[in-house]
Every structure is written in C-alpha cells, then in structure tokens.
XYZ file of C-alpha atoms in Angstrom:
753
model
C 113.154 98.067 74.811
C 114.771 95.530 72.474
C 117.540 92.951 72.299
C 117.865 92.008 75.928
C 118.499 88.315 75.394
C 120.540 86.264 72.961
C 117.546 83.969 72.486
C 114.923 86.713 72.335
C 114.342 89.973 70.513
C 112.957 91.933 73.413
C 111.610 95.473 73.860
C 68.958 92.634 84.688
C 66.144 93.924 84.973
C 64.642 94.015 88.501
C 61.269 95.554 89.348
C 62.004 96.766 92.870
C 59.415 96.503 95.598
C 59.369 98.056 99.029
C 60.809 95.262 101.137
C 62.571 94.948 104.470
C 66.328 94.557 104.149
C 68.243 93.105 107.077
C 71.202 95.212 108.241
C 74.462 94.022 106.812
C 78.019 95.321 106.709
C 79.514 96.239 103.377
C 83.306 96.049 103.053
C 84.145 96.783 99.445
C 87.739 97.487 98.455
C 86.730 101.047 97.578
C 83.565 103.040 98.320
C 80.687 102.396 95.928
C 80.051 105.651 94.062
C 76.349 106.473 93.709
C 75.142 109.374 91.546
C 71.583 110.704 91.768
C 70.633 112.156 88.367
C 67.511 114.205 87.752
C 65.816 117.584 88.020
C 64.519 119.599 90.995
C 62.789 116.539 92.455
C 66.279 115.103 92.885
C 68.247 118.228 93.689
C 66.219 121.114 95.108
C 66.697 120.177 97.886
C 66.035 116.505 97.156
C 65.836 115.553 100.809
C 64.907 111.979 99.896
C 68.635 111.654 99.154
C 69.464 112.666 102.725
C 67.007 110.085 104.072
C 68.445 107.430 101.749
C 72.005 108.186 102.830
C 71.012 107.926 106.502
C 69.082 104.701 105.904
C 72.125 103.151 104.262
C 74.400 104.311 107.075
C 72.039 102.987 109.745
C 71.877 99.548 108.109
C 75.612 99.004 107.705
C 76.230 100.422 104.230
C 78.818 102.903 105.462
C 81.201 102.625 102.519
C 78.993 104.472 100.026
C 80.024 107.751 98.395
C 77.264 109.905 96.902
C 78.876 111.783 93.993
C 78.038 114.693 91.699
C 78.922 118.298 90.941
C 76.110 119.786 93.057
C 76.377 120.009 96.868
C 73.858 119.184 99.585
C 71.127 121.765 100.190
C 70.183 121.522 103.840
C 67.573 118.898 104.850
C 68.120 119.406 108.575
C 71.044 117.051 109.267
C 74.533 116.437 107.943
C 74.703 113.986 105.066
C 76.632 113.152 101.917
C 74.607 115.286 99.531
C 76.637 115.414 96.300
C 74.291 114.957 93.348
C 73.361 115.822 89.762
C 69.815 117.053 90.396
C 69.458 120.129 88.168
C 66.253 122.101 88.652
C 64.295 122.710 85.453
C 66.436 120.372 83.315
C 64.952 118.118 80.639
C 66.347 114.690 79.747
C 66.154 115.661 76.086
C 68.062 118.894 76.683
C 70.772 117.147 78.715
C 71.350 114.983 75.632
C 71.073 117.922 73.246
C 73.682 119.915 75.185
C 75.932 116.872 75.831
C 76.068 117.656 79.550
C 76.208 114.152 81.046
C 79.740 113.119 79.894
C 81.318 115.928 81.901
C 79.386 115.002 85.027
C 80.325 111.341 84.607
C 83.993 112.139 84.082
C 84.152 113.945 87.423
C 81.873 111.643 89.435
C 82.916 108.216 88.009
C 79.783 106.509 89.415
C 79.286 102.787 89.872
C 75.521 103.193 90.315
C 73.229 105.881 88.863
C 69.795 106.632 90.359
C 67.809 108.381 87.622
C 64.485 110.143 88.212
C 64.243 112.192 85.026
C 61.540 113.253 82.599
C 59.183 115.428 84.647
C 60.134 118.612 82.816
C 60.030 116.814 79.476
C 56.448 115.757 80.205
C 55.628 119.302 81.311
C 56.907 120.522 77.945
C 54.748 117.977 76.072
C 57.712 115.900 74.846
C 56.420 112.486 73.635
C 57.291 109.425 75.728
C 59.122 107.863 72.769
C 61.389 110.923 72.489
C 62.108 110.848 76.228
C 63.052 107.154 75.982
C 65.362 107.945 73.075
C 67.065 110.434 75.410
C 67.298 107.700 78.074
C 69.045 105.478 75.517
C 71.557 108.197 74.662
C 72.251 108.842 78.360
C 72.687 105.109 78.999
C 75.230 104.919 76.170
C 77.202 107.768 77.719
C 77.090 106.067 81.118
C 78.428 102.815 79.686
C 81.138 104.661 77.776
C 82.261 106.053 81.123
C 81.935 102.717 82.954
C 80.978 99.534 81.046
C 79.882 97.909 84.310
C 77.659 100.770 85.477
C 74.365 99.901 87.159
C 71.379 102.091 86.287
C 68.460 102.291 88.708
C 65.751 104.161 86.804
C 62.472 105.422 88.234
C 58.978 105.279 86.910
C 58.616 108.924 87.915
C 56.238 110.230 90.562
C 52.864 111.508 89.299
C 52.330 115.213 88.669
C 49.287 117.482 88.626
C 50.443 121.097 88.249
C 47.782 123.767 88.041
C 48.913 124.814 84.563
C 49.018 121.331 82.957
C 45.893 119.220 83.167
C 47.303 116.741 80.628
C 50.535 116.093 82.546
C 49.067 113.329 84.693
C 48.292 111.138 81.686
C 51.611 111.967 80.026
C 53.452 110.691 83.117
C 51.372 107.510 83.036
C 52.262 107.005 79.361
C 55.978 107.444 80.015
C 55.956 105.146 83.038
C 54.128 102.424 81.113
C 56.928 102.380 78.530
C 59.907 102.377 80.933
C 59.933 98.653 81.923
C 59.997 97.546 78.295
C 62.792 99.985 77.539
C 64.758 98.631 80.494
C 64.308 94.999 79.438
C 65.524 95.814 75.928
C 68.621 97.607 77.152
C 69.656 95.755 80.318
C 72.781 93.568 80.113
C 74.529 91.226 82.496
C 77.532 93.523 82.706
C 75.457 96.688 83.055
C 72.017 95.855 84.477
C 69.054 98.219 84.607
C 66.708 98.151 87.595
C 63.265 99.766 87.410
C 61.866 101.333 90.592
C 58.158 102.120 90.728
C 57.946 105.610 92.260
C 54.472 106.168 90.733
C 52.160 103.644 92.370
C 50.756 104.869 95.675
C 52.162 108.399 95.366
C 49.385 110.996 95.783
C 49.916 114.469 94.305
C 47.417 115.923 96.769
C 48.836 114.328 99.914
C 52.504 113.866 99.009
C 53.418 117.081 97.162
C 53.144 120.754 97.973
C 52.519 121.953 94.443
C 51.325 118.940 92.510
C 54.885 118.209 91.360
C 57.536 118.287 94.113
C 57.458 115.874 97.074
C 56.651 117.455 100.415
C 58.750 116.908 103.528
C 56.031 115.190 105.543
C 55.212 112.147 103.391
C 56.582 112.684 99.874
C 60.325 112.388 100.401
C 59.791 109.433 102.738
C 57.830 107.520 100.093
C 60.491 108.186 97.455
C 63.323 107.075 99.743
C 61.506 103.880 100.718
C 61.250 102.857 97.060
C 64.887 103.655 96.244
C 66.408 101.879 99.249
C 65.924 98.169 98.370
C 67.019 98.739 94.774
C 70.168 100.556 95.891
C 70.972 97.808 98.396
C 70.561 95.199 95.660
C 72.944 97.141 93.430
C 75.491 97.494 96.240
C 75.290 93.821 97.146
C 75.969 92.873 93.563
C 79.023 95.128 93.358
C 81.954 92.813 92.563
C 84.782 93.100 95.051
C 88.394 92.150 94.561
C 89.997 89.427 96.680
C 93.617 89.055 97.698
C 96.030 91.633 96.339
C 94.089 94.648 95.066
C 94.219 98.390 94.626
C 92.766 101.072 96.853
C 93.167 104.486 95.307
C 96.817 104.807 94.316
C 97.986 101.982 96.590
C 98.440 98.261 96.113
C 97.192 96.485 99.221
C 96.917 92.921 100.434
C 93.674 91.138 101.160
C 93.806 92.336 104.778
C 94.197 95.958 103.676
C 97.914 96.245 104.468
C 99.812 98.416 101.994
C 102.171 96.418 99.792
C 104.984 98.223 97.955
C 106.725 96.020 95.395
C 110.494 95.811 95.680
C 111.760 93.146 93.348
C 113.665 91.852 90.363
C 112.711 90.578 86.897
C 113.741 86.968 86.220
C 113.877 85.438 82.716
C 112.424 82.076 83.636
C 111.163 81.106 80.165
C 114.749 81.089 78.813
C 116.428 79.804 81.984
C 114.013 77.262 83.394
C 116.800 75.465 85.261
C 117.696 78.527 87.323
C 115.137 77.858 90.033
C 117.682 78.681 92.752
C 117.343 82.301 91.642
C 114.128 82.682 93.672
C 115.924 81.972 96.963
C 118.942 84.046 95.904
C 116.792 87.098 95.138
C 115.029 86.688 98.465
C 118.360 86.657 100.298
C 118.780 90.334 99.411
C 115.360 91.190 100.837
C 113.255 91.307 97.675
C 109.527 90.923 98.300
C 108.489 90.425 94.650
C 109.737 88.663 91.537
C 108.450 89.367 88.040
C 108.663 86.070 86.153
C 108.951 85.901 82.353
C 106.632 83.283 80.796
C 105.739 82.406 77.206
C 102.277 82.162 75.647
C 103.355 80.041 72.664
C 103.463 82.640 69.886
C 107.239 83.162 70.291
C 108.273 81.227 73.410
C 106.790 78.391 75.388
C 103.950 78.054 75.930
C 104.624 77.762 79.643
C 102.187 74.995 80.647
C 99.824 75.215 83.606
C 101.878 72.690 85.606
C 104.972 74.846 85.229
C 103.001 77.944 86.216
C 102.001 76.110 89.389
C 105.661 75.227 90.041
C 106.705 78.863 89.635
C 103.996 79.978 92.067
C 105.190 77.341 94.549
C 108.760 78.668 94.279
C 107.490 82.163 94.974
C 105.537 81.020 98.013
C 108.400 78.888 99.352
C 110.605 81.971 99.282
C 107.931 84.380 100.548
C 107.804 86.364 97.331
C 104.830 87.923 95.580
C 104.743 86.490 92.057
C 104.167 88.845 89.109
C 103.643 86.536 86.127
C 104.045 88.111 82.682
C 103.634 86.917 79.098
C 106.645 88.102 77.101
C 105.425 87.202 73.605
C 103.533 90.496 73.272
C 106.725 92.576 73.309
C 106.658 95.215 70.555
C 103.395 94.107 68.903
C 102.748 96.120 65.742
C 106.448 96.708 65.178
C 108.220 93.481 66.142
C 107.640 90.593 63.738
C 105.841 87.639 65.284
C 104.765 89.447 68.448
C 101.529 88.274 70.044
C 98.486 90.447 70.584
C 96.975 91.107 74.007
C 94.001 89.059 72.905
C 96.317 86.080 72.340
C 97.882 86.726 75.748
C 94.399 86.716 77.314
C 93.715 83.364 75.676
C 96.892 82.013 77.296
C 95.943 83.263 80.769
C 92.480 81.745 80.467
C 94.102 78.464 79.426
C 96.145 78.319 82.655
C 93.365 79.769 84.836
C 93.136 76.647 87.003
C 96.751 77.168 88.092
C 96.011 80.782 88.993
C 92.652 80.571 90.760
C 92.956 80.506 94.527
C 96.350 82.255 94.389
C 95.002 85.823 94.516
C 96.955 86.615 97.695
C 100.252 85.658 96.038
C 99.966 86.295 92.286
C 99.691 89.368 90.074
C 98.791 88.734 86.416
C 100.834 91.005 84.132
C 98.795 90.859 80.895
C 101.678 91.134 78.452
C 105.150 92.650 78.395
C 105.514 95.952 76.500
C 102.500 95.041 74.380
C 103.010 97.608 71.609
C 106.028 98.989 69.764
C 106.478 102.478 68.354
C 103.933 102.127 65.547
C 101.701 105.073 66.486
C 98.503 103.808 64.862
C 98.808 100.390 66.527
C 99.804 101.845 69.889
C 96.725 104.051 69.728
C 94.644 100.886 70.257
C 96.300 100.240 73.640
C 93.264 101.278 75.704
C 90.700 99.206 73.827
C 92.982 96.155 73.548
C 93.936 96.294 77.223
C 90.320 96.790 78.332
C 89.190 93.870 76.176
C 91.872 91.564 77.580
C 90.952 92.521 81.157
C 87.273 91.886 80.431
C 88.060 88.429 79.067
C 90.051 87.520 82.173
C 87.298 88.758 84.466
C 84.740 86.846 82.441
C 86.800 83.693 82.967
C 86.631 84.191 86.741
C 90.151 85.540 87.318
C 89.914 88.016 90.204
C 93.644 88.708 90.562
C 95.310 92.088 90.612
C 96.054 92.737 86.937
C 99.135 94.671 85.828
C 98.906 96.527 82.503
C 102.142 97.488 80.744
C 102.452 100.720 78.792
C 102.718 100.777 74.983
C 105.708 102.058 72.975
C 108.088 99.406 74.297
C 106.732 100.009 77.776
C 108.025 103.585 77.972
C 104.807 105.387 76.949
C 106.769 108.246 75.433
C 103.562 109.339 73.662
C 101.634 109.342 76.994
C 99.011 106.952 75.621
C 98.751 104.977 78.859
C 98.960 108.124 80.978
C 96.040 109.742 79.159
C 93.847 106.622 78.869
C 94.549 104.758 82.103
C 91.335 105.964 83.743
C 89.155 104.492 81.004
C 90.972 101.151 81.250
C 90.667 101.165 85.039
C 86.933 101.850 84.814
C 86.516 99.077 82.250
C 87.721 96.545 84.839
C 84.560 95.394 86.671
C 86.666 94.815 89.797
C 88.557 98.132 89.522
C 91.648 96.039 90.261
C 94.247 97.068 87.689
C 97.666 98.588 88.371
C 99.595 100.305 85.567
C 103.246 99.579 84.808
C 105.722 102.003 83.238
C 109.141 100.810 82.027
C 111.725 103.524 82.612
C 114.726 103.400 80.316
C 116.246 106.108 78.119
C 113.076 108.203 77.867
C 113.362 108.896 81.600
C 116.810 110.419 81.841
C 115.863 113.517 83.875
C 114.187 114.048 87.234
C 111.630 116.365 85.608
C 110.401 113.637 83.222
C 110.193 111.042 85.987
C 108.348 113.313 88.401
C 105.950 114.533 85.729
C 104.905 110.971 84.927
C 104.535 110.016 88.574
C 102.601 113.234 89.256
C 100.115 112.529 86.463
C 99.036 109.228 88.020
C 98.919 110.676 91.513
C 96.716 113.528 90.281
C 94.447 111.050 88.507
C 94.232 108.906 91.650
C 95.408 105.803 89.774
C 97.890 103.101 90.883
C 101.301 102.886 89.194
C 104.450 100.761 89.488
C 107.782 100.867 87.686
C 107.699 97.391 86.174
C 111.179 97.628 84.629
C 114.110 100.032 84.731
C 117.884 99.996 84.605
C 120.898 102.219 85.206
C 121.910 102.419 81.555
C 120.564 101.668 78.103
C 121.262 102.039 74.423
C 118.453 104.587 74.014
C 119.717 106.841 76.809
C 120.893 106.971 80.417
C 117.971 106.482 82.837
C 118.070 108.508 86.063
C 117.851 105.482 88.346
C 118.611 107.529 91.464
C 115.511 109.676 90.975
C 113.391 106.684 89.974
C 114.258 104.873 93.189
C 114.140 107.898 95.482
C 110.818 109.151 94.155
C 109.267 105.679 94.123
C 110.273 105.313 97.755
C 108.985 108.709 98.854
C 105.689 108.227 97.000
C 105.098 104.619 98.039
C 105.364 103.278 94.467
C 106.577 99.775 93.679
C 109.574 99.129 91.448
C 111.030 96.020 89.763
C 114.541 96.216 88.321
C 115.650 94.521 85.107
C 117.076 91.858 85.582
C 118.656 89.092 87.681
C 120.946 87.609 85.025
C 121.127 86.212 81.479
C 120.960 89.334 79.290
C 122.625 89.198 75.900
C 126.101 90.700 75.614
C 124.978 94.006 74.085
C 122.882 94.770 77.178
C 124.840 92.628 79.626
C 125.247 95.699 81.865
C 121.621 95.120 82.953
C 122.580 91.862 84.710
C 122.528 92.208 88.504
C 124.590 89.075 89.013
C 127.365 87.470 87.004
C 126.117 84.115 85.660
C 123.303 83.912 88.241
C 125.857 83.916 91.099
C 124.506 85.894 94.094
C 128.057 86.150 95.503
C 129.165 88.037 92.366
C 127.108 91.201 92.015
C 127.604 93.563 89.102
C 127.792 97.316 89.715
C 124.105 97.552 88.764
C 123.234 94.730 91.160
C 125.183 96.406 93.954
C 123.438 99.723 93.307
C 119.960 98.226 93.016
C 120.106 95.752 95.867
C 122.345 97.466 98.415
C 122.353 101.162 97.490
C 120.370 104.196 98.624
C 116.598 103.618 98.371
C 117.428 100.117 97.147
C 115.857 96.765 97.913
C 117.736 95.897 101.089
C 117.003 99.326 102.580
C 113.318 99.663 101.651
C 111.728 96.257 100.979
C 109.066 94.918 103.356
C 107.850 91.348 103.165
C 104.152 90.802 102.429
C 102.038 90.283 105.528
C 100.581 87.105 103.992
C 104.006 85.605 104.767
C 104.186 87.052 108.258
C 105.302 90.624 107.712
C 109.079 90.475 108.141
C 111.924 92.654 107.135
C 111.035 94.551 109.526
C 107.698 96.342 109.201
C 107.774 100.126 109.263
C 106.127 101.222 112.516
C 107.900 104.580 112.811
C 105.674 107.605 112.275
C 106.995 110.736 110.551
C 108.101 113.652 112.720
C 105.607 116.423 113.463
C 105.460 118.948 110.612
C 106.018 122.622 111.308
C 103.157 124.912 112.276
C 101.602 126.174 109.038
C 101.733 129.837 108.071
C 98.827 131.468 106.241
C 99.363 133.886 103.361
C 97.385 135.417 100.523
C 94.254 135.623 102.668
C 91.203 136.876 100.744
C 87.499 136.849 101.534
C 87.177 133.280 100.232
C 90.622 131.652 100.283
C 94.175 131.459 101.571
C 97.444 129.532 101.138
C 99.212 127.475 103.810
C 102.925 126.634 103.973
C 104.811 124.610 106.572
C 108.174 123.001 107.306
C 108.502 119.430 106.055
C 108.440 116.324 108.265
C 111.155 113.697 108.268
C 110.727 109.916 108.334
C 112.947 106.847 108.648
C 111.750 105.691 105.207
C 110.008 108.606 103.544
C 107.093 111.021 103.895
C 104.461 110.466 101.199
C 102.110 113.366 101.945
C 100.240 115.561 104.392
C 96.638 115.816 105.570
C 95.257 119.324 106.098
C 92.740 119.802 108.918
C 90.464 122.824 109.352
C 88.143 124.144 112.062
C 85.659 126.990 111.836
C 86.059 129.317 114.792
C 86.370 127.229 117.949
C 84.792 124.176 116.328
C 86.262 120.715 115.806
C 88.955 119.953 113.245
C 88.044 117.922 110.162
C 90.237 116.846 107.235
C 89.658 119.107 104.203
C 92.383 117.954 101.818
C 95.761 116.325 101.300
C 98.913 117.236 99.414
C 102.265 115.662 98.601
C 104.017 119.007 99.087
C 104.299 121.475 101.991
C 101.826 123.908 100.410
C 98.032 123.826 100.340
C 95.551 126.325 98.865
C 92.130 126.405 100.560
C 89.172 127.977 98.767
C 85.427 128.408 99.060
C 85.717 130.031 102.478
C 83.202 132.413 104.026
C 84.057 136.133 104.307
C 84.788 137.621 107.737
C 85.243 134.174 109.310
C 88.049 132.829 111.494
C 89.493 129.455 110.503
C 92.090 127.344 112.308
C 94.418 124.913 110.535
C 96.872 122.157 111.405
C 98.631 119.496 109.319
C 99.904 115.970 109.849
C 102.357 113.851 107.835
C 101.975 110.264 106.640
C 104.260 107.616 105.129
C 103.770 104.729 102.725
C 103.137 102.250 105.561
C 100.204 104.305 106.781
C 101.966 105.739 109.835
C 100.690 109.216 110.720
C 102.539 111.938 112.619
C 101.226 114.022 115.479
C 99.299 117.099 114.369
C 101.236 120.303 113.923
C 100.723 123.512 115.823
C 97.647 125.560 114.964
C 97.488 128.700 112.855
C 94.433 130.977 112.818
C 93.404 133.184 109.923
C 90.379 135.434 109.416
C 89.075 135.940 105.911
C 88.478 139.441 104.590
C 85.020 140.961 104.427
C 83.050 140.135 101.300
C 80.443 142.178 99.450
C 77.241 143.088 101.290
C 76.626 143.757 104.965
C 74.790 140.731 106.331
C 75.973 137.442 107.826
C 74.302 135.513 105.031
C 74.864 134.558 101.431
C 72.261 133.754 98.782
C 72.672 131.877 95.522
C 69.834 132.182 93.004
C 69.307 130.425 89.693
C 66.280 130.611 87.406
C 65.781 128.006 84.698
C 63.262 128.980 81.988
C 61.119 126.203 80.583
C 61.485 125.527 76.903
C 58.566 126.720 74.808
C 56.597 128.413 77.618
C 56.488 131.308 80.042
C 57.269 129.284 83.130
C 60.483 128.915 85.109
C 61.953 127.061 88.086
C 63.884 129.049 90.703
C 66.355 127.407 93.066
C 67.661 129.424 96.013
C 70.461 128.484 98.411
C 70.712 130.366 101.715
C 73.987 130.132 103.680
C 74.554 131.377 107.222
C 77.962 133.092 107.020
C 77.852 134.295 110.605
C 79.460 132.788 113.691
C 76.229 131.959 115.547
C 73.197 129.905 114.609
C 70.132 131.457 112.993
C 66.979 130.223 114.760
C 64.077 131.019 112.481
C 64.467 132.947 109.253
C 62.620 134.887 106.570
C 64.222 135.625 103.224
C 62.942 138.663 101.316
C 63.532 139.829 97.748
C 61.752 141.567 94.904
C 61.240 140.878 91.222
C 61.762 143.618 88.657
C 60.151 141.855 85.696
C 56.653 141.209 86.979
C 57.388 137.542 87.756
C 54.812 135.620 89.782
C 55.535 132.782 92.206
C 53.371 129.675 91.740
C 52.538 128.676 95.303
C 53.312 126.783 97.440
C 56.969 126.132 96.380
C 59.253 123.862 98.414
C 61.600 124.149 101.379
C 59.822 127.268 102.718
C 56.442 128.984 103.039
C 56.304 131.521 100.205
C 54.183 134.653 99.947
C 54.090 137.430 97.345
C 52.694 140.961 97.441
C 53.228 142.803 94.180
C 56.925 142.491 93.356
C 57.927 141.565 96.918
C 58.443 137.902 97.798
C 59.096 136.368 101.217
C 60.138 132.810 102.114
C 59.817 131.654 105.723
C 61.424 128.542 107.178
C 59.638 125.246 107.704
C 59.923 123.339 110.989
C 62.630 120.998 109.791
C 64.977 123.713 108.473
C 64.277 126.427 111.075
C 67.841 126.400 112.441
C 70.866 127.306 110.326
C 74.177 126.602 112.037
C 77.231 128.709 111.129
C 78.329 127.869 107.557
C 75.206 125.721 107.026
C 73.035 126.064 103.938
C 69.448 125.322 103.018
C 67.959 124.962 99.546
C 64.485 126.229 98.706
C 62.670 126.850 95.447
C 59.501 127.362 93.505
C 58.016 127.452 90.057
C 56.897 130.748 88.584
C 55.657 132.581 85.506
C 56.980 135.590 83.641
C 56.193 137.752 80.614
C 58.979 139.120 78.468
C 62.281 138.852 80.314
C 63.000 137.001 83.549
C 65.740 138.953 85.388
C 67.056 137.568 88.678
C 66.512 139.549 91.892
C 69.447 141.861 92.604
C 69.365 141.811 96.407
C 68.193 139.633 99.281
C 67.718 140.147 103.015
C 67.594 137.509 105.739
C 65.726 138.607 108.853
C 66.285 142.168 107.660
C 70.059 141.898 107.037
C 71.399 142.322 103.524
C 73.042 139.144 102.185
C 75.927 138.710 99.806
C 75.073 137.061 96.510
C 76.811 134.606 94.245
C-alpha cells in the first residue's frame, strides 16, 4: 500500500539426579508440549510414560500435553499417552530415512525426552556414529523450534541372550553422551542428560534383558525422568500481560481481547493528541499508533513513546505501537529493515517494559514490498527481529505484519507463520494482514482467515479500507467474518491521508463531529466498532461485556454411517454478537459425554470408530467472549459391522533388525465389545517358522510349534469397552517374516488392522 500521506510514501547442561520435587502449580499461557522419542522401551507400551504423566498431574503440573503420532497402549489407567516410541527403530535409521521432521511438524514439542540407541547398539553401530545421528536429530529439532529443550538419556543397560557384547557397547555410548551434550547445549536450547543406566539391573528390572518390567523397571525409569522434566517445565518462559492462546489474543487474566480500533498517524501529526479521546468516544478499544525509527521519520524518542502510552491508558485504549519506516523494504527507496526496526525497539525498551498489559509491539509496518526475492526472506528476518527483542527482555505481545505491502498476495506469511511463531521463545506473536485491493471477494477473505484457523495461529486485520487504488476491498465481509470468528481489526485511518487516498480518512480534518462515509461505515455500521467493541478488562471491562450465550443448536443428524465413521449435521445457533464455532461431544453406549472435536461450521465428520458400536452425540455453540450454549439434543448412531466375528481388534507390526535375523513385534489388542473383558488370552500362529524370544513384555508368552499365546498380566487383566493394551516381544526368523493372518481373543476371532 503506497502514497497514503503527503509527507510519506507509504505502502545447559544438567546432570539430573533423583530428587524430591515439592508440588507446585504450573500456569503457562499454553500447555507445554512434551514428546517422548525412542524405540520399544519408550513406546511398546512404554508404561513409564503413564507413570510420569500421573506423577506430573499429582504434583500440580496439569498443563502438560504429551504429543506424538503414536497413541497410548494400555498401562492399566487412563493417561495422555501420545508418543514417538517406535519399536525396533534405530537412531541412525531415523536420520537416514528423514523421519523426525514429519513427527516434529505434527507434534510441535517444547521438550523432547529421548531414550534412543538401544537398537543401534544391538546392531553393532559404533558410539561415534550414534552420536552423529543424535547431532542430526538435534539439528532437526532446533529447525522446528529454536528454543526446544532436549532431555536425553544415558540409556538403560541391556543383556539380551543373543548379544553378549551389548552390555559394554551401552556403557561406551553412555560414557560419551555427557560430553556430546556439553558440546551441543546452548542457552536458548539446553540439553539435559538423565542417567537411566546407573542402578538399573537387567536381571531384576527387565523381563528379557532389554525391556523394563512392570514391577520395578518402569518405576525406576520414571523416577529418573521426573526431576529433569520438572526442571524443563519450570524454565519454560511464559508470556505476561497481553498474549496469545491458540488463535485468540487474551489479556493477562485470560480474558479474550478482540481488537476494534483505528490507525492514527502520530509521527506526522504529533499535535493531534486529542484524537485518542475522540477515537475512544466511538467505542474503540485499540489504537494503532504510527511511530518513526529514524531511517525515514523520527526517530520517535523514548519520552514521546511514554507519552503516547500514557494517552492510550488515559483513554482506556490498548496501544499498538508500530514503526513505519520499514514500509516496502526491498522495493521502496530508503525503507528500513526489520533489523533496524528491532534496534529502535531495543533503544526505547525502558519506555515499554512494565507496559505489557497495555502495549502491543508491531515490529514494522508492511516490512517488504513486491520484490519476490526480498519478500522471501520475511520469515527469517521476522524471526530474527523477534529473537532480538526477546533477548533484550521485551515480553510484550508482538505483532508481525505480512510482506508484499502487507497484503501477502504471495501467501508468504500464510505459509511460514508457524515457523515464525515457533521461533518466538514466548510463543507470543500475532500475525497482521492488511486487506486492500487483493481482498475484493468474500472467497479470498475467507480462504485467508481459514488458513490461519486451520493452522491454529492468531491473526488480526491490522489495516483495511473500503476503497483503494489497487482494487475495491470487500469491507463488509472483512468486518462480518472478523466478528463471527473473533478476529481483531484496525481500520485505516483516523485522518490526515494525502489527497489521492483521502477517501481513507474517517474524519474530516480530525473533527469527530464530521465523519466521512468511510468513518460512518466503520464506526457506526453493521459489525462496526460501536456495535462490537468491548473495552479491555484491564480498564474495567466496559462497553458492555458480552455475557449472552448463543442459542442451543439443533439436534444433530447422523449420515454416511460406516463401520468406522459417520457425518453429523445440525441447525446453526444464533447469538447477539456472533457464533464462532461448535464443540462436538460423544459418548460410547450409555457412557459419559466427552468433547471429541470442534468445528466452525454445522458439519462434523467423526472417524476411527469401532464397528457394531452405538455412539451418542450432542453439540454446543460458543462465541468469541467464551460464552457457551446449552447442549443440543442427542442423536444415537450404531456403526456397521466390520470384518471378522469377534468383539476385538488386533494391530500387529513386525520390525526386522538391520543386518540380522531378529525382529521386534508390537501388538495392540482393542476390546471392541460393549462389556469389559476380565482376563484374556490372545492366540495366533506363524507361517514362516518364526520363534518368540521369551519372555516378551506386556503379557506372558508361550509358543508350541507355530502356535503362540499371550496371556494378560495382573495390571492389564481388565479391558474396558474400547480400551486397548500394547504387548510385544523380540523374535527370530529364517527367510521371510510374514505377519500372522488371524488372531483370537479368548477363542473369538478378532478383526485386524
């Protein structure tokens, strides 16, 4: 966007010990995401993870989200079991096959717990090669999140019957891990070493010389992880004052704050201080204030920044402060870089610190022009500027403008926002799109809004107008959709535009009694400021707060019912301001309802269901203020019968070891019936002459010829309806290693898959 003003051309290393940690409450702005990464010791079933989750919950660390692509596998009680524990996997092969980046992209962890290398040792991979794989994995973690914390284990000892040398190989690897950690740990991304080796006895604490048993092994592992995880969680930086939670901007007390405000060209009209009170008189809750960093205008000194903040606070406005000198960098002559803007913000940091409840720092206005090669650097330049501000101690909510004169017509910000968000150690960045001529249809506006909602990232419309030289923006859709979705918007501008874009003035000559047609539309029209703005609670709430819940949505109807999925549709709710979405609740049979998903539309597709099972559903509506409707009526639907005849389902995977005739088998048993199974025996046969290496884990295994049985242990004897348990074993084969083709549970044939 150019030519808006006559005077401006505008467009550590910690060796963790087993210590007692006092209970404490953790109240981070967003759940800390913890990913357990490893092999079968971590994932099959990896019940130390269940014990760790419970320990954290019991000691006040309730806002922790275990993440990963693999689900929980039993362990006898409900827990957050998501993980990346892949049975039979080698660290070196994970690197070779480039598997970690995909897992990281989905999980987005803040902390990684890594117990990895057992299978590498088993395959006689040298310790130096394993550490090289660690280095590659660490690089991929930091590419995903520069502030990631790695908690790496000196792995438990091993003494399998077929590898007499493995014990010493583990000792060699573990001896090298602390030095590797010291060499690679950084302040921004520390590495903690946890000693899982000392005091762990393969005879007493494993069932097969490798995998921890459920009587002492998993307890020892959990006890070593716990203090290191707590230390990592306690060191998680948390945002103060205004911050983001998911897609929302919230205040320090957690109240949702939706920006409704006006841009004001303070750097060119420093005498127009009355404008703050005049804007407030129409109900605005935010003002975006134009400042100069000294490359083209200003610089606006720290004392003046303090005066502007005082004006905002006197008039109960949230202050978005932006540096305008960056406008059109790479295309506009003399424009400042984001690095220069960061230098300015650091120079006035004393005026900003302590104002986190009132001030948003907008890094730089429209920081790149249409030069494609320069705009392509938006993500790295924005991330670097954010890092500099955080390093200088600025904890404020940061607003990042889009490139390409703010309109992001090449979708550079849309496609790279997640990486920039993750590069912020505080995860406290909101993205700003400027909607002018590029956004002249409802389809374009909704598509852009949808992309950020799907990505789970916060977005505001930092500038827009009703007309422009590059096209005719669809301001009605911008305002209506922003309102219905709970997105902030800031219109351009109060007054003072140059004559060629004078139609963007909301007032004539800064006179609040003389509104232009654009000012009338923006301030007093449908979905405009007067109708939708709510004052920040830091100032007392005002204007008035929305306490009206949406109406009850219609009873959902189920269609397209298959053995594993169905689609729900219902009649929309209404609301005095606007419905922003719906929560979908599900119950199995006559059980309790739990939330299973959310949607912004009146349609929801549910999948992963169990064949021949009755499910009940209801929905509830919510609005941007957090008000929730009453739950709808209930619809029941019974899934179709699946393959097989039994009320059970079995998943089997066999991972061959590289360079040998061994393999690791992981088996998941699911009760697909409507009543609990109390005591179970799984039976199957091998067709390739495979032999089970006893004892295995999660069950008592026995083999007679080709026939194998697995009988429950005490802790996993009972399988509730829809509950699963993971068991497994190591084995040997000669030639091929085909999977069993059928399974029975207590004599009933199970489905497979």
